Amino acid sequence: MKERSNHLFIKEMECEDKLQFKVDELSLLLDVKVLLKDYYTATFTESENALRINFDNGQTFEISVNEVK
């Protein structure tokens, strides 16, 4: 698994000068995981470009993130 990168959270209106940075797939996936953990009780497992969500009722979902260039 890749090393976790630093996350920079900024609201659109907080800064007049827009910061220029690129988001990588793993960082975006981990941000999605943080958001979903607030809403669902499940087991979350991340791989290189996917997040697997396992619910206690047996349902499993997988969310993948790929940059479209």
CSV table of C-alpha atoms in Angstrom, one decimal:
chain,number,residue,atom,x,y,z
A,1,MET,CA,0.0,0.0,0.0
A,2,LYS,CA,1.2,3.5,-0.8
A,3,GLU,CA,2.3,5.9,1.9
A,4,ARG,CA,-0.4,8.2,3.1
A,5,SER,CA,0.0,11.8,1.9
A,6,ASN,CA,-0.8,15.0,3.8
A,7,HIS,CA,-4.2,16.3,3.3
A,8,LEU,CA,-5.0,20.0,2.8
A,9,PHE,CA,-8.6,20.9,3.4
A,10,ILE,CA,-9.7,24.4,2.3
A,11,LYS,CA,-13.2,25.8,1.7
A,12,GLU,CA,-13.6,27.5,-1.6
A,13,MET,CA,-14.3,30.9,0.0
A,14,GLU,CA,-11.6,30.8,2.7
A,15,CYS,CA,-8.8,32.0,0.4
A,16,GLU,CA,-8.8,34.5,-2.4
A,17,ASP,CA,-5.6,33.0,-3.8
A,18,LYS,CA,-6.5,29.5,-4.9
A,19,LEU,CA,-3.8,27.0,-3.9
A,20,GLN,CA,-2.5,25.0,-6.8
A,21,PHE,CA,-2.0,21.4,-5.9
A,22,LYS,CA,-2.8,18.0,-7.4
A,23,VAL,CA,-4.9,15.4,-5.6
A,24,ASP,CA,-3.8,11.8,-6.1
A,25,GLU,CA,-6.2,8.9,-6.2
A,26,LEU,CA,-5.3,7.4,-2.8
A,27,SER,CA,-5.7,10.8,-1.1
A,28,LEU,CA,-9.2,11.3,-2.6
A,29,LEU,CA,-10.1,7.7,-1.7
A,30,LEU,CA,-9.1,8.3,1.9
A,31,ASP,CA,-11.0,11.5,2.1
A,32,VAL,CA,-14.1,9.6,0.9
A,33,LYS,CA,-13.5,7.0,3.5
A,34,VAL,CA,-13.4,9.7,6.3
A,35,LEU,CA,-16.7,11.1,5.1
A,36,LEU,CA,-18.5,7.7,4.8
A,37,LYS,CA,-17.3,6.6,8.3
A,38,ASP,CA,-19.5,9.4,9.7
A,39,TYR,CA,-22.6,8.0,8.1
A,40,TYR,CA,-22.1,4.2,8.1
A,41,THR,CA,-21.2,1.5,10.6
A,42,ALA,CA,-19.1,-0.9,8.5
A,43,THR,CA,-15.6,-2.3,8.0
A,44,PHE,CA,-13.7,-0.1,5.5
A,45,THR,CA,-10.7,-1.6,3.7
A,46,GLU,CA,-8.6,0.4,1.1
A,47,SER,CA,-6.4,-1.0,-1.6
A,48,GLU,CA,-4.4,0.8,-4.2
A,49,ASN,CA,-7.4,2.5,-5.9
A,50,ALA,CA,-10.5,1.1,-4.2
A,51,LEU,CA,-12.4,1.3,-1.0
A,52,ARG,CA,-14.2,-1.9,0.1
A,53,ILE,CA,-17.2,-1.4,2.5
A,54,ASN,CA,-18.5,-4.5,4.3
A,55,PHE,CA,-21.7,-4.2,6.3
A,56,ASP,CA,-22.7,-6.5,9.1
A,57,ASN,CA,-25.7,-7.7,7.1
A,58,GLY,CA,-23.4,-9.2,4.5
A,59,GLN,CA,-23.6,-6.5,1.9
A,60,THR,CA,-20.2,-5.5,0.3
A,61,PHE,CA,-19.6,-2.5,-1.9
A,62,GLU,CA,-16.4,-1.3,-3.6
A,63,ILE,CA,-15.7,2.3,-4.7
A,64,SER,CA,-12.8,2.9,-7.0
A,65,VAL,CA,-11.1,6.2,-7.9
A,66,ASN,CA,-9.2,6.8,-11.1
A,67,GLU,CA,-8.1,10.1,-12.4
A,68,VAL,CA,-9.5,10.9,-15.9
A,69,LYS,CA,-6.9,12.7,-17.9
